[in-house]
Amino acid sequence: MNLLKVALNPAGYLIEQVNNNNLEVFIGKKSTIQELKEDALREEIKAGVMQNLAKVEQELAIARRIENAEEVEIEEYYDVSGKGNVGVKGTAETVTVGASGEGRKVTKRIIKFKGFSVTQIPE
C-alpha cells in the first residue's frame, strides 16, 4: 500500500511521513497535559507571528512591484462595521433585558500590474 502511495503522490507521501514523525516525537517526549497545553500555546503564538511576518513580506513585495511596474491598477474595498444595542425595560410586573448585535465585513482587493518600468539609479 505504501508503494502505491509513493507512486501516485511522492510529495504527499513524504509530507505525510514528516508530519507523522513530528507528531510522534512531539507527543512522545511530553509527559503531562499541562506541558502539552503549554507547547500548543507556544506553537499557536509562533504561527501567529509567522502569519504576520508573511503579511508584511507580501506588502513589501507588492510595494516593490508597484515601484517597478509601468502601470498599476489597484481596487480595494474595506468595510468593517458593526452596531449593537443593550436595553432594559421594566414595568410593575415584568423586567425585560435584551441585547442585539450586527456585524458586517466586506473585503476585496485587486492589484493588477502591467509592464515593467526600467528605472535608472541616480549617479
Tab-separated table of C-alpha atoms in Angstrom, residues 44-103:
chain	number	residue	atom	x	y	z
A	44	GLU	CA	-0.029	28.899	18.230
A	45	ILE	CA	1.861	32.067	19.118
A	46	LYS	CA	4.658	31.148	16.701
A	47	ALA	CA	2.105	30.530	13.943
A	48	GLY	CA	0.542	33.943	14.558
A	49	VAL	CA	3.921	35.658	14.391
A	50	MET	CA	4.789	33.806	11.189
A	51	GLN	CA	1.442	34.788	9.661
A	52	ASN	CA	2.051	38.452	10.495
A	53	LEU	CA	5.559	38.284	9.029
A	54	ALA	CA	4.150	36.728	5.860
A	55	LYS	CA	1.649	39.599	5.541
A	56	VAL	CA	4.456	42.144	5.912
A	57	GLU	CA	6.543	40.344	3.278
A	58	GLN	CA	3.539	40.274	0.948
A	59	GLU	CA	3.003	44.015	1.327
A	60	LEU	CA	6.695	44.685	0.706
A	61	ALA	CA	6.624	42.524	-2.421
A	62	ILE	CA	3.576	44.409	-3.692
A	63	ALA	CA	5.281	47.734	-2.966
A	64	ARG	CA	8.392	46.632	-4.899
A	65	ARG	CA	6.259	45.501	-7.826
A	66	ILE	CA	4.337	48.799	-7.810
A	67	GLU	CA	7.640	50.633	-7.854
A	68	ASN	CA	8.823	48.697	-10.911
A	69	ALA	CA	5.569	48.461	-12.867
A	70	GLU	CA	4.808	50.637	-15.828
A	71	GLU	CA	1.105	50.730	-14.979
A	72	VAL	CA	-0.663	49.734	-11.752
A	73	GLU	CA	-4.375	49.328	-11.154
A	74	ILE	CA	-5.484	48.957	-7.538
A	75	GLU	CA	-9.070	48.368	-6.454
A	76	GLU	CA	-9.684	47.901	-2.740
A	77	TYR	CA	-12.842	47.751	-0.646
A	78	TYR	CA	-12.748	47.530	3.116
A	79	ASP	CA	-15.869	47.883	5.202
A	80	VAL	CA	-15.760	46.654	8.742
A	81	SER	CA	-18.800	47.869	10.585
A	82	GLY	CA	-20.917	46.784	13.462
A	83	LYS	CA	-23.570	48.001	15.793
A	84	GLY	CA	-25.118	46.765	18.950
A	85	ASN	CA	-27.875	47.563	21.374
A	86	VAL	CA	-28.402	46.720	25.002
A	87	GLY	CA	-31.583	47.570	26.777
A	88	VAL	CA	-33.579	47.124	29.917
A	89	LYS	CA	-37.296	47.621	30.059
A	90	GLY	CA	-39.274	47.345	33.210
A	91	THR	CA	-42.855	47.555	34.318
A	92	ALA	CA	-44.510	46.898	37.630
A	93	GLU	CA	-44.989	43.264	36.651
A	94	THR	CA	-42.017	42.365	34.424
A	95	VAL	CA	-38.434	43.221	33.693
A	96	THR	CA	-37.056	42.627	30.212
A	97	VAL	CA	-33.361	42.665	29.386
A	98	GLY	CA	-32.258	42.461	25.788
A	99	ALA	CA	-29.163	42.678	23.670
A	100	SER	CA	-28.629	42.599	19.934
A	101	GLY	CA	-25.684	42.939	17.643
A	102	GLU	CA	-24.937	43.148	13.974
A	103	GLY	CA	-21.652	42.891	12.162
